[in-house]
Structure formats: C-alpha cells, structure tokens
Amino acid sequence: MFFTLSTWQLAILLTAITFGATLLGLWAGRSLSVHKEHLHESLGVVQGALLTLVGLVLAFGLAMAVGRYDLRRDALVDEVNAITTSYLRAQTLHEPVRSRSLPLFRQYTTASLDLSKSVPGTAAQQHAIEEGAVLQRRLWRLAGQSLAAAPEQSAPRLYVESLNTMIDARTTRVSALDNRVPSAFMLIEVIGVAVALGLLALYVALFARGVVTVLLAAGLLTLLLFVSFDLDRPSRGFIKITTAPLAELEQTVQLPPAAQAPGHP
C-alpha cells in the first residue's frame, strides 16, 4: 500500500496521520481537562507503556528496512563483479564465440542498469528482467558452443563457471529487490505511532503543558517512519542504492577489449 505512493505522497500521508492524531489528542485532552484528577494515573500508565512498545516496533521495523537495503546494495555489487569476471573471461574465448559474446555483455549491463532504475513491480522492471533473461540464454548458448569446440581447454570451462555465477547473481538481485518489509507490519507501525502520539497529547493537554514537546515528538516519529519506509524503496525516494558501479561497468564494456582473441598477436 505505502510502496505505491510517490515520495511526496508518502511524506504528506505520514505527516497528516501523525500530526492529525496529535492534534486530536490535544483537543480531547483539553475537552477532558475537567476530569484530569480521575484520568491522570490511568492515562499515564497506558501512554507510557504504549510509547515503549511503539519504540520497540519502530526499532524493529527500521532494522528490517536497513537489512533489506544492505542486502540490495550487496546484491548489486556482487552482480557487477560477476558481470565483470564473465566479460573478462569472454575475451579469452576463441572466435567466433568471442566476437558474438562481447556485444551481448554490453546489452546485459545496460539491462542491469535499467533494472536498477525501474520501480519494483512495474512493467519497466518486468521488461528489464525479461531482457536480461533473453541475453542470458544467448550467452549460455554461445558458452556451450565454445565448450563443445574445446572441451579440454581451461578458458571455456572457466568462462562457463563465471557465467553461471553471473546468472545466479541476477536471480539473487531480483529477489532482493522484491523483498520488502510486509505492508501489514508497516501499517501496524503507523497505527501504533498515531495512537501513542494521540494518547501522549491527550495526557499533556489534561494539564495544559508540554504542547511544544508533543509536537516535536510527532515530528521526530514522523521522520523515523519516513526514513524506515524510504529505505525500503530502492529505486526512488531520498535514500537510493547507488548505481555508480553499474554505470562504471557500462563505460568499461564500451571500450575495446583489453585482451586479444587467442591466436592473435
């Protein structure tokens, strides 16, 4: 639910919910201030316990989002390394497989970069995944031809091994992009923060003090929620996974191959 929103829509929605709950609590507290002697003790215990629980939930949610962010970043670096290794080893293959394979790596790197820029779950992401799968099959077919032509040579066997690693790295990366914090848990975070802020505002409004503190707390919790949600949006938002390694690789594969084909001076 939250993942489909744009960055500004998400920020506005979270702000409206948290500050709306806070203002509602302030209004309710002032309305009930005549009964503050009866509500003081019970509300104090409830809001204290709820704030503690919400703090634990937010910490757990942030840890989940950071873990997934790190996983996606590591998966991207692993794929870049796998593509680089396969590309370099493809330069050691005999012709004509070598000349047919190298341009496919350029296309594959571009498709990987497109995957990084696409929003998970959209048609653009699906197109990048399908394009990568087609290029994988073409590369694997050529690798099989190279291995069949020279089964005893080490270069084709090493190339097949690295190509298999590259394919596995793409699968891991796509899985990491689709592995997001469950929407149900995110909804629990939002509801918990809203209820906790509402009760805190009600409690301080009973005694007509601490209003500024409650508003500051609402702003801080809103920021924590937004950061936690934004970490789970790898291709948009303010906290993005850098595509610099892929961009550098794209420039590298556009250069002439560093190694000559076997048999060439």
mmCIF file of C-alpha atoms in Angstrom:
data_model
loop_
_atom_site.group_PDB
_atom_site.id
_atom_site.type_symbol
_atom_site.label_atom_id
_atom_site.label_comp_id
_atom_site.label_asym_id
_atom_site.label_seq_id
_atom_site.Cartn_x
_atom_site.Cartn_y
_atom_site.Cartn_z
ATOM 1 C CA MET A 1 0.000 0.000 0.000
ATOM 2 C CA PHE A 2 2.660 2.547 1.066
ATOM 3 C CA PHE A 3 5.086 1.330 -1.611
ATOM 4 C CA THR A 4 2.866 2.501 -4.455
ATOM 5 C CA LEU A 5 2.895 6.117 -3.246
ATOM 6 C CA SER A 6 5.341 8.680 -4.543
ATOM 7 C CA THR A 7 7.884 10.149 -2.141
ATOM 8 C CA TRP A 8 5.938 13.337 -1.521
ATOM 9 C CA GLN A 9 2.639 11.485 -1.215
ATOM 10 C CA LEU A 10 4.192 9.231 1.397
ATOM 11 C CA ALA A 11 5.635 12.174 3.321
ATOM 12 C CA ILE A 12 2.337 14.068 3.274
ATOM 13 C CA LEU A 13 0.336 10.995 4.303
ATOM 14 C CA LEU A 14 2.607 10.173 7.264
ATOM 15 C CA THR A 15 2.643 13.798 8.390
ATOM 16 C CA ALA A 16 -1.131 14.063 8.153
ATOM 17 C CA ILE A 17 -1.651 10.877 10.171
ATOM 18 C CA THR A 18 0.825 11.613 12.964
ATOM 19 C CA PHE A 19 0.069 15.306 13.396
ATOM 20 C CA GLY A 20 -3.641 14.666 12.918
ATOM 21 C CA ALA A 21 -3.563 12.142 15.770
ATOM 22 C CA THR A 22 -1.532 14.573 17.880
ATOM 23 C CA LEU A 23 -3.925 17.468 17.340
ATOM 24 C CA LEU A 24 -6.887 15.212 18.008
ATOM 25 C CA GLY A 25 -5.273 14.140 21.284
ATOM 26 C CA LEU A 26 -4.649 17.754 22.272
ATOM 27 C CA TRP A 27 -8.249 18.659 21.566
ATOM 28 C CA ALA A 28 -9.541 15.651 23.514
ATOM 29 C CA GLY A 29 -7.229 16.412 26.414
ATOM 30 C CA ARG A 30 -8.435 19.966 26.728
ATOM 31 C CA SER A 31 -12.029 18.813 26.495
ATOM 32 C CA LEU A 32 -11.472 16.301 29.306
ATOM 33 C CA SER A 33 -9.330 18.557 31.471
ATOM 34 C CA VAL A 34 -12.177 18.872 33.999
ATOM 35 C CA HIS A 35 -11.738 15.153 34.750
ATOM 36 C CA LYS A 36 -7.954 15.213 34.970
ATOM 37 C CA GLU A 37 -7.871 14.049 38.587
ATOM 38 C CA HIS A 38 -9.618 10.789 37.628
ATOM 39 C CA LEU A 39 -7.720 10.197 34.377
ATOM 40 C CA HIS A 40 -4.225 11.173 35.478
ATOM 41 C CA GLU A 41 -2.968 7.850 36.805
ATOM 42 C CA SER A 42 -4.612 5.501 34.299
ATOM 43 C CA LEU A 43 -3.637 7.538 31.230
ATOM 44 C CA GLY A 44 -0.084 7.961 32.492
ATOM 45 C CA VAL A 45 0.448 4.205 32.776
ATOM 46 C CA VAL A 46 -1.163 3.452 29.395
ATOM 47 C CA GLN A 47 0.655 6.103 27.373
ATOM 48 C CA GLY A 48 3.989 5.224 28.986
ATOM 49 C CA ALA A 49 3.615 1.534 28.181
ATOM 50 C CA LEU A 50 2.370 2.250 24.664
ATOM 51 C CA LEU A 51 5.257 4.589 23.881
ATOM 52 C CA THR A 52 7.701 1.906 24.985
ATOM 53 C CA LEU A 53 6.006 -0.672 22.775
ATOM 54 C CA VAL A 54 5.920 1.680 19.789
ATOM 55 C CA GLY A 55 9.614 2.416 20.271
ATOM 56 C CA LEU A 56 10.390 -1.295 20.055
ATOM 57 C CA VAL A 57 8.214 -1.693 16.961
ATOM 58 C CA LEU A 58 9.883 1.251 15.234
ATOM 59 C CA ALA A 59 13.345 -0.082 16.076
ATOM 60 C CA PHE A 60 12.420 -3.499 14.715
ATOM 61 C CA GLY A 61 10.934 -2.002 11.554
ATOM 62 C CA LEU A 62 13.983 0.185 10.972
ATOM 63 C CA ALA A 63 16.273 -2.818 11.447
ATOM 64 C CA MET A 64 14.252 -4.764 8.866
ATOM 65 C CA ALA A 65 14.434 -1.904 6.363
ATOM 66 C CA VAL A 66 18.183 -1.379 6.869
ATOM 67 C CA GLY A 67 18.831 -5.103 6.481
ATOM 68 C CA ARG A 68 16.970 -5.209 3.184
ATOM 69 C CA TYR A 69 18.728 -2.061 1.990
ATOM 70 C CA ASP A 70 22.139 -3.593 2.711
ATOM 71 C CA LEU A 71 21.093 -6.823 1.006
ATOM 72 C CA ARG A 72 20.087 -4.988 -2.176
ATOM 73 C CA ARG A 73 23.293 -2.949 -2.193
ATOM 74 C CA ASP A 74 25.452 -6.051 -1.726
ATOM 75 C CA ALA A 75 23.496 -7.901 -4.427
ATOM 76 C CA LEU A 76 24.175 -5.085 -6.898
ATOM 77 C CA VAL A 77 27.916 -5.127 -6.161
ATOM 78 C CA ASP A 78 28.005 -8.924 -6.437
ATOM 79 C CA GLU A 79 26.297 -8.773 -9.831
ATOM 80 C CA VAL A 80 28.712 -6.108 -11.087
ATOM 81 C CA ASN A 81 31.651 -8.280 -10.029
ATOM 82 C CA ALA A 82 30.111 -11.340 -11.686
ATOM 83 C CA ILE A 83 29.464 -9.486 -14.955
ATOM 84 C CA THR A 84 32.993 -8.085 -14.932
ATOM 85 C CA THR A 85 34.547 -11.515 -14.418
ATOM 86 C CA SER A 86 32.450 -13.085 -17.168
ATOM 87 C CA TYR A 87 33.201 -10.236 -19.555
ATOM 88 C CA LEU A 88 36.944 -10.505 -18.997
ATOM 89 C CA ARG A 89 36.914 -14.268 -19.414
ATOM 90 C CA ALA A 90 34.821 -13.964 -22.580
ATOM 91 C CA GLN A 91 37.748 -12.083 -24.105
ATOM 92 C CA THR A 92 39.870 -15.258 -23.823
ATOM 93 C CA LEU A 93 37.491 -17.366 -25.930
ATOM 94 C CA HIS A 94 38.194 -18.387 -29.491
ATOM 95 C CA GLU A 95 36.399 -16.807 -32.400
ATOM 96 C CA PRO A 96 33.636 -16.576 -33.451
ATOM 97 C CA VAL A 97 32.156 -17.056 -29.964
ATOM 98 C CA ARG A 98 34.265 -14.223 -28.590
ATOM 99 C CA SER A 99 33.016 -11.618 -31.065
ATOM 100 C CA ARG A 100 29.427 -12.745 -30.648
ATOM 101 C CA SER A 101 29.532 -12.722 -26.846
ATOM 102 C CA LEU A 102 31.178 -9.386 -26.050
ATOM 103 C CA PRO A 103 28.398 -7.177 -27.531
ATOM 104 C CA LEU A 104 25.858 -9.163 -25.509
ATOM 105 C CA PHE A 105 27.636 -8.154 -22.304
ATOM 106 C CA ARG A 106 27.211 -4.516 -23.262
ATOM 107 C CA GLN A 107 23.480 -5.057 -23.702
ATOM 108 C CA TYR A 108 23.306 -7.075 -20.484
ATOM 109 C CA THR A 109 24.987 -4.305 -18.487
ATOM 110 C CA THR A 110 22.529 -1.759 -19.873
ATOM 111 C CA ALA A 111 19.636 -4.051 -18.949
ATOM 112 C CA SER A 112 21.039 -4.344 -15.411
ATOM 113 C CA LEU A 113 21.229 -0.570 -15.163
ATOM 114 C CA ASP A 114 17.630 -0.295 -16.379
ATOM 115 C CA LEU A 115 16.638 -2.776 -13.685
ATOM 116 C CA SER A 116 18.205 -0.551 -11.037
ATOM 117 C CA LYS A 117 16.296 2.489 -12.256
ATOM 118 C CA SER A 118 12.905 0.761 -12.557
ATOM 119 C CA VAL A 119 10.346 0.608 -9.761
ATOM 120 C CA PRO A 120 9.801 -2.954 -8.459
ATOM 121 C CA GLY A 121 6.520 -4.429 -9.604
ATOM 122 C CA THR A 122 6.165 -2.194 -12.665
ATOM 123 C CA ALA A 123 6.188 -3.043 -16.365
ATOM 124 C CA ALA A 124 9.612 -1.397 -16.707
ATOM 125 C CA GLN A 125 11.105 -3.777 -14.175
ATOM 126 C CA GLN A 126 9.500 -6.786 -15.818
ATOM 127 C CA HIS A 127 10.829 -5.697 -19.208
ATOM 128 C CA ALA A 128 14.370 -5.353 -17.798
ATOM 129 C CA ILE A 129 14.134 -8.810 -16.201
ATOM 130 C CA GLU A 130 12.868 -10.416 -19.394
ATOM 131 C CA GLU A 131 15.530 -8.696 -21.496
ATOM 132 C CA GLY A 132 18.210 -9.943 -19.128
ATOM 133 C CA ALA A 133 16.839 -13.486 -19.295
ATOM 134 C CA VAL A 134 16.946 -13.459 -23.108
ATOM 135 C CA LEU A 135 20.565 -12.258 -23.089
ATOM 136 C CA GLN A 136 21.470 -14.916 -20.530
ATOM 137 C CA ARG A 137 20.142 -17.651 -22.797
ATOM 138 C CA ARG A 138 22.077 -16.290 -25.772
ATOM 139 C CA LEU A 139 25.279 -16.054 -23.762
ATOM 140 C CA TRP A 140 24.800 -19.546 -22.363
ATOM 141 C CA ARG A 141 24.216 -20.961 -25.842
ATOM 142 C CA LEU A 142 27.442 -19.425 -27.074
ATOM 143 C CA ALA A 143 29.264 -20.682 -23.997
ATOM 144 C CA GLY A 144 28.055 -24.189 -24.758
ATOM 145 C CA GLN A 145 29.378 -23.905 -28.292
ATOM 146 C CA SER A 146 32.760 -22.752 -27.023
ATOM 147 C CA LEU A 147 32.949 -25.590 -24.523
ATOM 148 C CA ALA A 148 31.931 -28.172 -27.115
ATOM 149 C CA ALA A 149 34.574 -26.930 -29.545
ATOM 150 C CA ALA A 150 37.383 -27.110 -26.972
ATOM 151 C CA PRO A 151 36.290 -29.294 -24.017
ATOM 152 C CA GLU A 152 39.844 -29.792 -22.750
ATOM 153 C CA GLN A 153 40.866 -26.125 -22.661
ATOM 154 C CA SER A 154 40.598 -24.195 -19.411
ATOM 155 C CA ALA A 155 39.299 -20.894 -20.829
ATOM 156 C CA PRO A 156 35.838 -22.172 -21.874
ATOM 157 C CA ARG A 157 35.381 -24.051 -18.611
ATOM 158 C CA LEU A 158 36.337 -21.029 -16.514
ATOM 159 C CA TYR A 159 34.048 -18.859 -18.622
ATOM 160 C CA VAL A 160 31.079 -21.211 -18.144
ATOM 161 C CA GLU A 161 31.675 -21.175 -14.392
ATOM 162 C CA SER A 162 31.740 -17.370 -14.218
ATOM 163 C CA LEU A 163 28.708 -17.083 -16.490
ATOM 164 C CA ASN A 164 26.764 -19.386 -14.186
ATOM 165 C CA THR A 165 27.755 -17.178 -11.238
ATOM 166 C CA MET A 166 26.556 -14.120 -13.160
ATOM 167 C CA ILE A 167 23.162 -15.715 -13.783
ATOM 168 C CA ASP A 168 22.850 -16.666 -10.109
ATOM 169 C CA ALA A 169 23.773 -13.107 -9.094
ATOM 170 C CA ARG A 170 20.943 -11.708 -11.231
ATOM 171 C CA THR A 171 18.442 -14.074 -9.579
ATOM 172 C CA THR A 172 19.636 -13.005 -6.137
ATOM 173 C CA ARG A 173 19.388 -9.337 -7.049
ATOM 174 C CA VAL A 174 15.856 -9.574 -8.449
ATOM 175 C CA SER A 175 14.783 -11.452 -5.333
ATOM 176 C CA ALA A 176 16.344 -8.771 -3.117
ATOM 177 C CA LEU A 177 14.528 -6.006 -4.998
ATOM 178 C CA ASP A 178 11.192 -7.735 -4.423
ATOM 179 C CA ASN A 179 11.936 -8.494 -0.759
ATOM 180 C CA ARG A 180 10.251 -5.628 1.065
ATOM 181 C CA VAL A 181 9.007 -5.055 4.583
ATOM 182 C CA PRO A 182 5.457 -6.504 4.768
ATOM 183 C CA SER A 183 2.755 -3.880 4.306
ATOM 184 C CA ALA A 184 0.873 -5.235 7.329
ATOM 185 C CA PHE A 185 3.844 -4.512 9.582
ATOM 186 C CA MET A 186 4.227 -1.021 8.138
ATOM 187 C CA LEU A 187 0.544 -0.372 8.804
ATOM 188 C CA ILE A 188 0.990 -1.530 12.403
ATOM 189 C CA GLU A 189 3.872 0.936 12.766
ATOM 190 C CA VAL A 190 1.763 3.833 11.513
ATOM 191 C CA ILE A 191 -1.251 2.949 13.653
ATOM 192 C CA GLY A 192 0.915 2.395 16.733
ATOM 193 C CA VAL A 193 2.665 5.749 16.333
ATOM 194 C CA ALA A 194 -0.632 7.563 15.744
ATOM 195 C CA VAL A 195 -2.291 6.033 18.825
ATOM 196 C CA ALA A 196 0.770 6.640 21.007
ATOM 197 C CA LEU A 197 1.020 10.286 19.935
ATOM 198 C CA GLY A 198 -2.698 10.763 20.432
ATOM 199 C CA LEU A 199 -2.567 9.427 23.986
ATOM 200 C CA LEU A 200 0.587 11.409 24.780
ATOM 201 C CA ALA A 201 -1.031 14.608 23.501
ATOM 202 C CA LEU A 202 -4.180 13.858 25.476
ATOM 203 C CA TYR A 203 -2.164 13.263 28.625
ATOM 204 C CA VAL A 204 -0.192 16.521 28.469
ATOM 205 C CA ALA A 205 -3.237 18.521 27.349
ATOM 206 C CA LEU A 206 -5.036 17.491 30.522
ATOM 207 C CA PHE A 207 -2.578 19.676 32.424
ATOM 208 C CA ALA A 208 -2.217 22.333 29.689
ATOM 209 C CA ARG A 209 1.551 21.893 29.360
ATOM 210 C CA GLY A 210 4.120 20.230 27.128
ATOM 211 C CA VAL A 211 2.322 21.017 23.859
ATOM 212 C CA VAL A 212 5.534 22.022 22.062
ATOM 213 C CA THR A 213 7.231 18.857 23.294
ATOM 214 C CA VAL A 214 4.425 16.704 21.904
ATOM 215 C CA LEU A 215 4.648 18.431 18.520
ATOM 216 C CA LEU A 216 8.412 17.865 18.462
ATOM 217 C CA ALA A 217 7.850 14.211 19.328
ATOM 218 C CA ALA A 218 5.340 13.961 16.485
ATOM 219 C CA GLY A 219 7.880 15.429 14.070
ATOM 220 C CA LEU A 220 10.606 13.041 15.225
ATOM 221 C CA LEU A 221 8.405 9.957 14.957
ATOM 222 C CA THR A 222 7.191 11.081 11.535
ATOM 223 C CA LEU A 223 10.803 11.379 10.401
ATOM 224 C CA LEU A 224 11.632 7.923 11.772
ATOM 225 C CA LEU A 225 8.653 6.415 9.961
ATOM 226 C CA PHE A 226 9.578 8.122 6.709
ATOM 227 C CA VAL A 227 13.218 7.012 6.872
ATOM 228 C CA SER A 228 12.162 3.442 7.646
ATOM 229 C CA PHE A 229 9.756 3.394 4.702
ATOM 230 C CA ASP A 230 12.132 5.211 2.364
ATOM 231 C CA LEU A 231 14.886 2.641 2.960
ATOM 232 C CA ASP A 232 12.526 0.050 1.514
ATOM 233 C CA ARG A 233 12.171 1.962 -1.776
ATOM 234 C CA PRO A 234 15.464 1.176 -3.541
ATOM 235 C CA SER A 235 14.864 2.997 -6.831
ATOM 236 C CA ARG A 236 13.076 6.141 -5.641
ATOM 237 C CA GLY A 237 12.854 8.380 -2.653
ATOM 238 C CA PHE A 238 15.694 10.194 -0.933
ATOM 239 C CA ILE A 239 17.654 7.115 0.144
ATOM 240 C CA LYS A 240 18.586 5.288 -3.042
ATOM 241 C CA ILE A 241 21.001 2.495 -3.791
ATOM 242 C CA THR A 242 23.776 3.981 -5.897
ATOM 243 C CA THR A 243 24.095 2.701 -9.440
ATOM 244 C CA ALA A 244 27.653 4.023 -9.791
ATOM 245 C CA PRO A 245 29.242 0.529 -10.024
ATOM 246 C CA LEU A 246 26.916 -0.403 -12.891
ATOM 247 C CA ALA A 247 27.449 2.937 -14.628
ATOM 248 C CA GLU A 248 31.213 2.478 -14.444
ATOM 249 C CA LEU A 249 30.891 -1.055 -15.779
ATOM 250 C CA GLU A 250 28.749 0.186 -18.651
ATOM 251 C CA GLN A 251 31.515 2.568 -19.625
ATOM 252 C CA THR A 252 34.121 -0.179 -19.295
ATOM 253 C CA VAL A 253 32.371 -2.648 -21.599
ATOM 254 C CA GLN A 254 32.066 0.065 -24.250
ATOM 255 C CA LEU A 255 35.854 0.234 -24.501
ATOM 256 C CA PRO A 256 37.819 -2.053 -26.845
ATOM 257 C CA PRO A 257 38.569 -5.435 -25.189
ATOM 258 C CA ALA A 258 41.765 -5.419 -23.172
ATOM 259 C CA ALA A 259 42.760 -8.923 -24.313
ATOM 260 C CA GLN A 260 43.145 -10.110 -27.892
ATOM 261 C CA ALA A 261 41.480 -13.273 -29.120
ATOM 262 C CA PRO A 262 43.588 -16.448 -28.677
ATOM 263 C CA GLY A 263 45.948 -16.898 -31.582
ATOM 264 C CA HIS A 264 46.139 -13.160 -32.334
ATOM 265 C CA PRO A 265 49.338 -11.194 -31.715
#
